[in-house]
Every structure is written in C-alpha cells, then in structure tokens.
Amino acid sequence: MNETYAVPHMTNAPDFNLDSELEATQGWDDPDGADEYVDDADDFESGYAEPDLDEPDPEELSTGDLDLAERHQLRRVASLRTELEDITEVEYRQLRLERVVLVGVWTEGSVEDAENSMAELALLAETAGSEVLDAIYQRRQTPDPATYIGRGKTEGLREIVQATGADTVICDGELAPSQLRNLEDRLKVKVVDRTALILDIFAQHAKSKEGQAQVELAQLNYMKQRLRGWGGNLSRQAGGRVAAGAGIGGRGPGETKIETDRRRINTKIAKLRRELRDMKGTRDTKRQERRRHRIPSVSIAGYTNAGKSSLLNRLTDAGVLVEDALFATLDPTTRRTTTSDGRVYTMSDTVGFVRHLPHQLVEAFRSTLEEVADSDLILHVVDGSHPDPEGQISAVREVFAEIGATDVPELVVINKADAADPMVLARLRQREPHSVVVSARTGEGIAEALRTIEGELPRPSVEFTALVPYERGDLINRLHQHGEIDSMEHTGDGTIVVGRANEDLAGELAAYPVG
C-alpha cells in the first residue's frame, strides 16, 4: 500500500526560495488577518486553571466569612480511628475522628430532660470532632462515688466499648479525679467528662490573645486537680542532688514529680492571671470612655447556638462568623450603631452559655462577662425551635445571677421564628411578656426588635432650652448623637434648640440661654 507524506521544506532543499517564504509570513502580525487563525485559537487550551466564576471575590468577604473558611479547611476523616497504626490515608490538614460512647446519669427531672441533655452532649461531642457510636443513661438518686455509674453498669459499658470499637467515653457530668481514674482503669479507654469536653471546644475556637489566655487558665485550673502518672512515675521522689537537674527550688528531701508539676502549673496560672489583669485594664479603660461620653451599651447574651452572632449581623452589619455549631464564636464583638433618631449606642456579642457551664470558664471569662453586667440592656436570645427553650432560659439566667447581671433590664428575643412551632412561640410569649419574636435569617421581626431596643435605651434626663450660636455646630452634632431634640428654630442670632441631654452636655448648653 502506497502512502504519500508531505515533506517539510528544508533550507538545504534545492527548491527552497527565501523570498517566497518571507512573503508567506507577511500577514502573521497583521490584525486584519487575525480571522484566519480564529479556529486555531478556539482549539488552544491553556495550562493554567480557569477562574471559578461562582467563587466570591476575597475582597468582598467579611471577617466572619474568612474565619469560617479557615475553620472548614481542617477536614475530618470519619473512617479512621485514633488507635490505628497505618495513617497513610490521612491527608494533610485532616483529623481522625475519635469514636465515642456517651454516658449519662439521670438524677432529677423528667425523661425528656434527660434525653435533651444527652442530645446536647452528642452535639458537643460532634463539635469537638468525634463520631458518636452509642449513648446510654441510667436513673440514679446520686452518681456512684467510685465509678459514676456503678460497678454493674461499668461492666456493661465495657462490653459496649469493646463491641463498638470506641476509643473514648464521654460522661455527662463533672467527674471527680477518683471517678475518672477508676473508669479508665476498668474500661481501658480514655474517659473525659462534660467539663473537659467544653474546655476542648473553647480551646479550638478561641482566636484572640485574651480568649486563648482565658481558656488556658480554665484548662490549667481543671487539670491541676487531675494530674495522674502512668506507671507511678509522678509518685517517684527526687531529692538531693539527683533531682533530675531541677536546680534551686526543685531539690528537696523527697519532692515527688507530681508536686513539681503542680507547682509549675500554679506558676503558669499566676502568670496568666497577671496577663489577664493587664488586658482587663484595657477593657476597663474603653468602658470608662463610653461612660464618660454617656454612650448606652446593649449586650447580646443567651444559650449557645441560639443565633446571637446572626442577630448582631442583622442589627449592625457586623460581619462576624456565623456557623450552626455550639460555641462557634467565643471572642466578644462590639459594634457602634445609631438609633433611628441619630442617638449613638454600642451592641456587643458575648460568649454563649450552656447547661452546667463549668465554673472554671465563668471565673476565667469573668472580665468578658462583666460587659453583660455593666450594660444598659440585655438582649436575651432564645432558640424558639429548640425542644426545650424554657430550659435554655433558666440556664442562662443562672449564669446572669452568678455574674451579678440580674438587675440589668432584659429583653427576651425569641429567634428562629421561621423554623419554630407557632404553638411554642405563643407559649413563650405568654411566659415572657416582655419579648419579641424575630428570625435573624429571614429578617422577620427585626424592625419591631429595633423599635423596642430604642425604647428601652436610657434617655437623657435634663431638659434644656438654648440659643446655640452658629459657630458652635459641634454642640448641635453632640446633641444629635447623645441627646434628644424636640424642636429646632434657626434665627438671626443662632439656633434655638429644645430637648433633653445628659448633665455634662446640659451644663455646656446652659452658657447659651434664650433671651
């Protein structure tokens, strides 16, 4: 079979003509001749990735969107356990999920209360990064002082752990150090309680320097009473010159390693308290500045995942992180906003509360929670779609009592009206007459909530009538921001203003009487 192939021109070929070859290239750089190469351009494929038009512009993202994207970059692998030796399937920036079994002791309340508590514990466990395999709870007068659930239940729990392949047991309560040690000895897996679980979530989500110091302080206070040595190494004595290089202050007639570690923890706690005291000074200075200018403050508080950050974004366009997770945001956010008549006030988002909030956290976050106690109005956000909203209200008000915020005026904001049962909303409105129903997602009821907030803000108490010269426009501006103007009349001598202001501003206006 004969085939014909085209032979390319060669410079040493006898029929090669340079002039004809150059003439053939005349139109290559001519724009008018570009149409001849359109087909070739359509077939061209670039080696660079095409831009995704669906992805938002990074410059248009809020700080909350960026924080959420950074948090979701840490993916979790559900098919792997922490006990496996072969981790080749785990990619970079992926975490292996812990497989956990939940255990609860029901001492008071109804069955629904016990089930709601276990459901909340499951959400906490998933937020911390674990896979819940099973959950059990029992009815007891009081938790067993030795093993929390009793000897018989401990044996049954051990069988469940072995059958499911779990590597962690989470107890719905705060365990004593002896209970923790006994359960780990008998179950042969790691055991954590509700307090340690919440502290772990806080450690994952804290971003600011103050928040990280507060969480570390709470963890050290919790850990200090639960130091435990494996193989008895923390009980060994190291005295004299064989104190493992501890040096001055570490040598003694028989100081054990557990005592040395506890002393180091106490030293770290003292350092953190000093740092937080300095940070508290900065916060107090800002608070005093707002008080000096008589700027009202509103605090958004409530149960975790009730929608506080979403409400703050809806009311002030703050752009903070929003995620359907427990304790998604820990660091407080304050935004300056104005009423419909121009008065300036601040609105702050605070850390969420939960049932049996660890006292270590309340103590560590006291400087942050003082913002709630010193505010002029508290927006108590309640999740209207939750199975037990009344329980949430009671748990939050227990924390209010602990931080001394019971005397602050409170407005109950029933959120998530778009997903809540209308009968539940009606029951809550009847139980809490001073309340509003909103949906931070759809915007329902936000206008009514703003009107109610403006009506609840403290109003200036001193009435005045002043003839303000035109060169004192700064006084008129301050009146718009921090006072109330009933009437204004422009005359040849100045502006006659009638209204109410605070004592300092009214004192300055007294220098410009009418007539």
Coordinates of C-alpha atoms in Angstrom, one line a residue:
M1 CA 0.0 0.0 0.0
N2 CA 1.5 3.2 -1.1
E3 CA 1.1 6.3 1.1
T4 CA 2.2 9.9 0.4
Y5 CA 3.8 12.0 3.1
A6 CA 4.3 15.8 3.0
V7 CA 8.0 16.6 3.2
P8 CA 8.7 19.9 5.0
H9 CA 10.8 22.5 3.4
M10 CA 14.4 22.3 4.3
T11 CA 16.9 25.1 3.9
N12 CA 19.2 22.9 2.0
A13 CA 16.5 21.6 -0.3
P14 CA 17.1 22.5 -4.0
D15 CA 13.6 24.1 -4.5
F16 CA 13.8 26.4 -1.4
N17 CA 13.2 30.2 -2.1
L18 CA 13.7 32.6 0.7
D19 CA 11.7 35.5 -0.8
S20 CA 8.6 33.3 -1.3
E21 CA 8.9 32.0 2.3
L22 CA 9.1 35.6 3.7
E23 CA 6.1 36.7 1.6
A24 CA 4.0 33.9 3.2
T25 CA 4.6 35.3 6.6
Q26 CA 3.6 38.9 5.9
G27 CA 0.1 38.6 7.4
W28 CA 1.0 36.9 10.6
D29 CA 1.3 40.1 12.6
D30 CA -1.5 41.9 10.7
P31 CA -4.6 42.4 12.9
D32 CA -6.8 42.3 9.8
G33 CA -5.6 38.8 9.1
A34 CA -6.4 37.5 12.6
D35 CA -9.7 35.9 11.4
E36 CA -7.6 33.3 9.6
Y37 CA -6.4 31.9 12.9
V38 CA -9.7 32.0 14.9
D39 CA -10.3 28.3 14.5
D40 CA -6.8 27.5 15.8
A41 CA -7.3 29.9 18.8
D42 CA -10.5 28.0 19.7
D43 CA -8.7 24.8 19.9
F44 CA -6.0 26.2 22.1
E45 CA -6.1 25.1 25.7
S46 CA -4.2 27.0 28.4
G47 CA -2.2 25.1 31.0
Y48 CA -3.5 27.5 33.7
A49 CA -6.6 26.8 35.7
E50 CA -9.7 28.6 34.6
P51 CA -11.1 31.0 37.3
D52 CA -14.2 29.8 39.1
L53 CA -16.8 32.5 38.4
D54 CA -19.0 31.1 41.2
E55 CA -16.4 31.7 43.9
P56 CA -16.9 35.1 45.7
D57 CA -14.2 37.8 45.5
P58 CA -11.9 37.5 48.6
E59 CA -12.1 41.3 48.9
E60 CA -15.9 41.2 49.3
L61 CA -15.9 38.6 52.1
S62 CA -16.5 39.7 55.6
T63 CA -14.2 38.8 58.5
G64 CA -16.7 36.2 59.6
D65 CA -16.7 34.5 56.2
L66 CA -12.9 34.4 56.2
D67 CA -12.9 32.9 59.7
L68 CA -15.4 30.3 58.7
A69 CA -13.5 29.3 55.6
E70 CA -10.3 28.9 57.6
R71 CA -12.1 26.7 60.2
H72 CA -13.5 24.5 57.5
Q73 CA -10.1 23.9 55.9
L74 CA -9.5 21.5 58.7
R75 CA -11.3 18.5 57.4
R76 CA -12.0 15.3 59.4
V77 CA -11.9 11.7 58.3
A78 CA -14.7 9.6 59.7
S79 CA -13.4 6.2 58.5
L80 CA -10.2 6.2 60.6
R81 CA -9.7 5.7 64.3
T82 CA -7.0 7.2 66.6
E83 CA -5.8 3.7 67.6
L84 CA -4.8 2.7 64.0
E85 CA -1.1 2.5 63.2
D86 CA -1.4 2.9 59.5
I87 CA -2.2 6.6 58.8
T88 CA -1.2 6.8 55.2
E89 CA -4.8 7.5 54.2
V90 CA -4.8 10.7 56.3
E91 CA -4.1 13.7 54.0
Y92 CA -2.5 16.9 55.1
R93 CA -4.7 19.1 57.4
Q94 CA -7.1 16.2 58.1
L95 CA -8.0 14.9 61.6
R96 CA -9.0 11.4 62.5
L97 CA -12.4 11.4 64.3
E98 CA -12.5 9.9 67.8
R99 CA -15.2 7.2 68.2
V100 CA -17.0 7.9 71.4
V101 CA -19.7 6.4 73.6
L102 CA -21.9 8.8 75.7
V103 CA -22.8 8.0 79.3
G104 CA -25.3 10.0 81.5
V105 CA -26.8 9.7 85.0
W106 CA -30.3 11.0 85.3
T107 CA -30.8 12.2 88.9
E108 CA -33.7 14.7 88.6
G109 CA -36.3 16.0 86.2
S110 CA -38.3 14.2 83.5
V111 CA -37.3 11.7 80.9
E112 CA -37.4 14.5 78.3
D113 CA -34.9 16.5 80.3
A114 CA -32.5 13.5 80.3
E115 CA -32.9 13.0 76.6
N116 CA -32.4 16.7 75.9
S117 CA -29.2 16.6 78.0
M118 CA -27.8 13.6 76.1
A119 CA -28.7 15.2 72.8
E120 CA -26.8 18.3 73.7
L121 CA -23.9 16.2 74.9
A122 CA -23.9 14.5 71.4
L123 CA -23.8 17.9 69.7
L124 CA -20.9 19.0 72.0
A125 CA -19.0 15.8 71.1
E126 CA -19.5 16.3 67.4
T127 CA -18.4 19.9 67.6
A128 CA -15.2 18.8 69.4
G129 CA -14.5 16.4 66.4
S130 CA -15.8 13.0 67.3
E131 CA -18.1 10.3 66.0
V132 CA -20.9 9.3 68.4
L133 CA -21.4 5.5 68.3
D134 CA -23.8 4.9 71.2
A135 CA -25.3 6.6 74.2
I136 CA -26.7 5.2 77.4
Y137 CA -28.0 6.8 80.6
Q138 CA -29.5 5.5 83.8
R139 CA -31.7 6.7 86.6
R140 CA -30.0 7.0 90.0
Q141 CA -30.6 9.0 93.1
T142 CA -26.9 10.2 93.1
P143 CA -23.9 9.3 90.9
D144 CA -21.8 6.5 92.2
P145 CA -18.9 8.0 94.2
A146 CA -16.4 5.4 92.8
T147 CA -17.3 4.9 89.1
Y148 CA -20.1 7.5 88.5
I149 CA -22.4 4.8 87.1
G150 CA -21.9 1.8 89.5
R151 CA -19.9 -1.4 89.2
G152 CA -22.6 -3.3 87.2
K153 CA -23.1 -0.6 84.6
T154 CA -19.4 -0.2 84.3
E155 CA -19.0 -3.8 83.2
G156 CA -21.9 -3.4 80.7
L157 CA -20.3 -0.2 79.4
R158 CA -17.0 -2.0 78.9
E159 CA -18.8 -4.6 76.7
I160 CA -20.3 -1.8 74.7
V161 CA -16.9 -0.1 74.2
Q162 CA -15.4 -3.4 73.0
A163 CA -18.3 -4.2 70.7
T164 CA -18.4 -0.8 69.0
G165 CA -14.6 -0.3 68.9
A166 CA -14.9 3.1 70.7
D167 CA -11.7 4.7 71.9
T168 CA -13.2 7.4 74.2
V169 CA -16.1 7.6 76.7
I170 CA -17.7 10.9 77.5
C171 CA -19.7 11.4 80.7
D172 CA -22.5 13.9 81.0
G173 CA -21.2 15.5 84.2
E174 CA -18.1 16.6 86.0
L175 CA -16.2 13.6 87.3
A176 CA -14.1 13.6 90.4
P177 CA -10.4 12.7 89.9
S178 CA -11.0 9.3 91.6
Q179 CA -14.0 8.5 89.3
L180 CA -12.0 9.4 86.3
R181 CA -9.1 7.2 87.3
N182 CA -11.4 4.2 88.2
L183 CA -13.3 4.4 84.9
E184 CA -10.2 4.5 82.8
D185 CA -8.7 1.6 84.8
R186 CA -11.8 -0.6 84.2
L187 CA -12.7 0.5 80.6
K188 CA -9.1 0.6 79.3
V189 CA -10.0 3.6 77.1
K190 CA -9.8 7.4 77.6
V191 CA -12.6 8.9 79.7
V192 CA -13.5 12.6 79.6
D193 CA -16.3 14.5 81.4
R194 CA -18.6 17.3 80.2
T195 CA -16.3 20.0 81.6
A196 CA -13.2 18.7 79.7
L197 CA -15.3 18.5 76.5
I198 CA -16.4 22.1 76.7
L199 CA -12.9 23.2 77.5
D200 CA -11.7 21.4 74.4
I201 CA -14.2 23.2 72.2
F202 CA -13.2 26.5 73.7
A203 CA -9.6 25.8 73.0
Q204 CA -10.4 25.1 69.3
H205 CA -12.4 28.2 68.7
A206 CA -10.6 30.9 70.8
K207 CA -8.8 33.3 68.4
S208 CA -7.9 36.5 70.3
K209 CA -5.0 36.7 72.7
E210 CA -7.3 37.3 75.6
G211 CA -9.6 34.4 74.7
Q212 CA -6.8 32.0 74.4
A213 CA -5.4 33.1 77.8
Q214 CA -8.8 32.7 79.4
V215 CA -9.2 29.2 78.0
E216 CA -5.7 28.2 79.0
L217 CA -6.4 29.4 82.6
A218 CA -9.6 27.4 82.8
Q219 CA -7.8 24.3 81.5
L220 CA -5.0 24.6 84.0
N221 CA -7.4 25.0 86.9
Y222 CA -9.2 21.9 85.7
M223 CA -6.0 19.9 85.1
K224 CA -4.3 20.8 88.4
Q225 CA -6.6 18.5 90.4
R226 CA -6.4 15.7 87.9
L227 CA -2.7 15.1 87.4
R228 CA -2.1 11.4 87.1
G229 CA 1.1 9.5 86.4
W230 CA 1.3 6.5 84.1
G231 CA 3.2 3.6 85.8
G232 CA 3.5 5.6 89.0
N233 CA 6.2 7.9 87.6
L234 CA 4.6 11.0 89.1
S235 CA 4.9 9.5 92.6
R236 CA 8.7 9.0 92.4
Q237 CA 10.8 11.0 94.8
A238 CA 13.7 13.0 93.5
G239 CA 15.6 14.7 96.3
G240 CA 19.1 16.0 97.0
R241 CA 21.5 16.2 94.1
V242 CA 19.6 13.7 92.0
A243 CA 16.6 16.0 91.3
A244 CA 16.9 15.5 87.5
G245 CA 18.6 18.8 87.1
A246 CA 15.7 20.7 88.7
G247 CA 18.1 23.1 90.4
I248 CA 17.4 25.6 93.2
G249 CA 13.8 25.3 94.3
G250 CA 13.4 21.8 92.9
R251 CA 15.6 19.9 95.2
G252 CA 14.2 18.7 98.4
P253 CA 14.1 15.9 101.0
G254 CA 11.6 14.0 98.9
E255 CA 9.6 16.1 96.5
T256 CA 7.6 14.0 94.0
K257 CA 7.3 14.7 90.3
I258 CA 3.5 15.3 90.7
E259 CA 4.2 18.0 93.2
T260 CA 6.8 19.6 90.9
D261 CA 4.3 19.6 88.0
R262 CA 1.6 21.0 90.2
R263 CA 3.9 23.8 91.2
R264 CA 4.7 24.6 87.6
I265 CA 1.0 24.7 86.8
N266 CA 0.5 27.2 89.7
T267 CA 3.3 29.3 88.4
K268 CA 1.7 29.3 84.9
I269 CA -1.7 30.2 86.4
A270 CA -0.2 33.2 88.3
K271 CA 1.4 34.4 85.0
L272 CA -1.9 34.1 83.1
R273 CA -3.8 35.9 85.8
R274 CA -1.3 38.8 85.6
E275 CA -1.7 39.0 81.8
L276 CA -5.5 38.9 82.0
R277 CA -5.4 41.6 84.7
D278 CA -3.5 43.8 82.2
M279 CA -6.0 43.0 79.5
K280 CA -8.8 43.8 81.9
G281 CA -7.3 47.3 82.4
T282 CA -7.5 48.0 78.7
R283 CA -11.1 46.8 78.6
D284 CA -12.0 48.9 81.7
T285 CA -10.4 52.0 80.0
K286 CA -12.6 51.6 77.0
R287 CA -15.6 51.1 79.2
Q288 CA -14.9 54.2 81.2
E289 CA -14.5 56.2 77.9
R290 CA -18.0 55.1 76.9
R291 CA -19.3 56.0 80.3
R292 CA -17.7 59.4 80.1
H293 CA -19.5 60.1 76.8
R294 CA -22.7 58.6 78.2
I295 CA -22.9 56.1 75.3
P296 CA -25.6 53.4 76.1
S297 CA -24.5 49.8 75.7
V298 CA -26.5 46.7 74.7
S299 CA -25.3 43.2 75.3
I300 CA -26.5 40.2 73.3
A301 CA -26.4 37.1 75.6
G302 CA -28.1 33.7 75.5
Y303 CA -27.7 30.0 75.1
T304 CA -25.1 28.7 72.7
N305 CA -26.2 28.4 69.0
A306 CA -29.3 30.5 69.7
G307 CA -28.3 32.9 66.9
K308 CA -26.6 35.7 68.8
S309 CA -24.0 36.4 66.1
S310 CA -26.6 36.2 63.3
L311 CA -28.7 38.7 65.2
L312 CA -25.7 41.0 65.6
N313 CA -25.0 40.8 61.9
R314 CA -28.6 41.6 61.1
L315 CA -28.8 44.5 63.5
T316 CA -25.4 46.2 62.8
D317 CA -23.9 44.6 59.7
A318 CA -21.0 43.4 61.9
G319 CA -20.0 40.6 59.5
V320 CA -18.9 38.2 62.3
L321 CA -18.5 34.5 62.0
V322 CA -21.8 32.5 61.8
E323 CA -21.9 28.7 62.0
D324 CA -24.5 26.1 63.0
A325 CA -22.4 24.8 65.8
L326 CA -22.1 25.1 69.6
F327 CA -19.7 27.8 70.8
A328 CA -18.9 28.9 67.2
T329 CA -17.8 32.3 68.4
L330 CA -16.1 33.0 71.7
D331 CA -14.4 36.3 71.4
P332 CA -16.7 39.2 72.2
T333 CA -17.5 41.7 69.3
T334 CA -18.7 45.3 69.9
R335 CA -20.1 47.4 67.2
R336 CA -21.2 51.1 67.3
T337 CA -24.6 51.8 65.8
T338 CA -27.3 54.5 65.9
T339 CA -31.0 54.7 66.6
S340 CA -33.5 56.0 64.0
D341 CA -33.3 59.5 65.6
G342 CA -29.4 59.5 65.5
R343 CA -28.5 58.5 69.1
V344 CA -25.3 56.5 69.3
Y345 CA -25.1 53.3 71.3
T346 CA -22.9 50.1 71.2
M347 CA -24.0 46.5 70.8
S348 CA -21.8 43.6 72.0
D349 CA -22.0 39.9 71.3
T350 CA -20.9 37.7 74.2
V351 CA -19.9 34.1 74.7
G352 CA -22.7 31.6 74.7
F353 CA -24.0 29.8 77.8
V354 CA -24.9 26.1 78.3
R355 CA -26.3 23.9 81.0
H356 CA -23.8 23.3 83.8
L357 CA -21.4 25.8 82.4
P358 CA -18.0 24.9 84.1
H359 CA -17.2 27.3 86.9
Q360 CA -13.6 27.4 85.6
L361 CA -14.9 29.1 82.5
V362 CA -17.1 31.5 84.4
E363 CA -14.2 32.5 86.5
A364 CA -11.7 32.8 83.6
F365 CA -14.2 34.8 81.4
R366 CA -15.3 37.0 84.2
S367 CA -13.7 40.1 82.7
T368 CA -15.6 39.4 79.5
L369 CA -18.9 38.6 81.2
E370 CA -18.6 41.9 83.2
E371 CA -19.7 43.6 79.9
V372 CA -23.1 42.0 80.4
A373 CA -23.4 43.1 84.0
D374 CA -22.4 46.7 83.2
S375 CA -24.6 47.1 80.1
D376 CA -27.8 49.2 80.0
L377 CA -29.9 46.5 78.3
I378 CA -29.5 42.7 77.8
L379 CA -30.9 41.1 74.7
H380 CA -31.6 37.5 75.9
V381 CA -31.6 35.5 72.7
V382 CA -33.6 32.2 72.9
D383 CA -33.8 29.5 70.2
G384 CA -37.5 29.1 69.5
S385 CA -37.0 25.9 67.5
H386 CA -35.2 24.1 70.4
P387 CA -37.0 21.2 72.1
D388 CA -36.6 22.9 75.5
P389 CA -36.4 26.7 75.2
E390 CA -37.6 27.1 78.8
G391 CA -34.7 25.1 80.0
Q392 CA -32.4 27.4 78.0
I393 CA -33.9 30.5 79.6
S394 CA -33.4 29.0 83.1
A395 CA -29.8 28.0 82.4
V396 CA -28.9 31.5 81.1
R397 CA -30.5 33.3 84.0
E398 CA -28.5 31.1 86.4
V399 CA -25.3 32.5 84.8
F400 CA -26.8 36.0 85.0
A401 CA -27.2 35.6 88.7
E402 CA -23.6 34.3 89.0
I403 CA -22.1 37.3 87.3
G404 CA -24.4 39.9 89.0
A405 CA -26.5 40.9 86.0
T406 CA -29.9 40.2 87.4
D407 CA -30.7 43.9 87.9
V408 CA -30.0 44.9 84.3
P409 CA -33.1 45.4 82.1
E410 CA -33.7 42.3 79.9
L411 CA -35.5 41.9 76.6
V412 CA -36.1 38.3 75.5
V413 CA -35.6 37.9 71.8
I414 CA -37.1 34.6 70.6
N415 CA -35.1 33.8 67.5
K416 CA -35.5 31.3 64.6
A417 CA -39.2 32.1 64.2
D418 CA -39.1 30.7 60.6
A419 CA -38.3 27.2 62.0
A420 CA -40.2 27.2 65.3
D421 CA -43.6 25.8 66.1
P422 CA -46.2 28.6 66.3
M423 CA -47.7 27.0 69.4
V424 CA -44.2 27.1 71.1
L425 CA -43.8 30.8 70.2
A426 CA -47.2 31.6 71.7
R427 CA -46.3 29.7 74.9
L428 CA -43.0 31.6 75.2
R429 CA -44.7 34.9 74.5
Q430 CA -47.2 34.2 77.3
R431 CA -44.4 33.1 79.7
E432 CA -42.2 36.1 78.8
P433 CA -44.5 39.1 78.2
H434 CA -41.5 41.4 77.6
S435 CA -40.3 39.7 74.5
V436 CA -40.1 40.0 70.7
V437 CA -40.2 37.2 68.0
V438 CA -37.6 37.5 65.2
S439 CA -35.8 35.5 62.6
A440 CA -32.2 36.6 62.1
R441 CA -32.1 34.5 58.9
T442 CA -35.1 36.0 57.1
G443 CA -35.3 39.4 58.8
E444 CA -38.8 38.8 60.3
G445 CA -39.5 40.9 63.3
I446 CA -36.1 42.8 63.1
A447 CA -37.8 46.2 62.7
E448 CA -40.0 45.6 65.7
A449 CA -37.0 44.5 67.7
L450 CA -35.1 47.7 66.8
R451 CA -38.0 49.9 67.9
T452 CA -38.2 48.0 71.2
I453 CA -34.5 48.4 71.8
E454 CA -34.6 52.1 71.1
G455 CA -37.5 52.5 73.5
E456 CA -35.5 50.6 76.2
L457 CA -32.3 52.6 75.9
P458 CA -31.7 55.1 78.7
R459 CA -32.8 58.6 77.8
P460 CA -31.2 61.9 78.8
S461 CA -32.8 63.3 81.9
V462 CA -32.1 67.1 81.9
E463 CA -34.4 69.3 79.9
F464 CA -32.9 72.4 78.3
T465 CA -33.7 75.4 76.0
A466 CA -30.7 77.1 74.5
L467 CA -29.7 79.6 71.8
V468 CA -26.7 77.9 70.2
P469 CA -24.5 80.2 68.1
Y470 CA -23.9 79.1 64.5
E471 CA -20.1 78.7 65.2
R472 CA -20.9 76.0 67.8
G473 CA -22.1 73.4 65.4
D474 CA -20.2 70.8 67.5
L475 CA -22.8 71.2 70.2
I476 CA -25.6 70.5 67.7
N477 CA -23.8 67.4 66.5
R478 CA -23.3 66.1 70.1
L479 CA -27.0 66.7 70.7
H480 CA -27.9 64.6 67.7
Q481 CA -25.6 61.8 68.9
H482 CA -26.1 61.8 72.7
G483 CA -29.3 63.8 73.4
E484 CA -32.9 64.2 72.2
I485 CA -34.0 67.3 70.3
D486 CA -37.7 68.2 70.4
S487 CA -37.5 71.3 68.2
M488 CA -35.0 73.5 66.4
E489 CA -35.6 77.0 65.1
H490 CA -33.0 79.0 63.1
T491 CA -32.9 82.7 63.9
G492 CA -30.6 85.5 63.1
D493 CA -28.7 85.1 66.4
G494 CA -28.3 81.3 66.3
T495 CA -30.3 78.1 66.6
I496 CA -32.9 77.8 69.3
V497 CA -32.9 74.1 70.5
V498 CA -35.3 72.5 72.9
G499 CA -34.8 69.0 74.1
R500 CA -33.1 66.7 76.7
A501 CA -29.4 65.9 77.4
N502 CA -27.2 64.4 80.0
E503 CA -25.8 66.6 82.8
D504 CA -22.5 67.4 81.2
L505 CA -23.9 68.4 77.9
A506 CA -26.8 70.4 79.5
G507 CA -24.2 72.2 81.6
E508 CA -22.4 73.4 78.4
L509 CA -25.7 74.5 76.9
A510 CA -26.5 76.5 80.0
A511 CA -24.0 79.1 78.8
Y512 CA -26.3 79.9 75.9
P513 CA -29.6 80.9 77.4
V514 CA -32.5 82.2 75.2
G515 CA -33.1 85.9 75.6

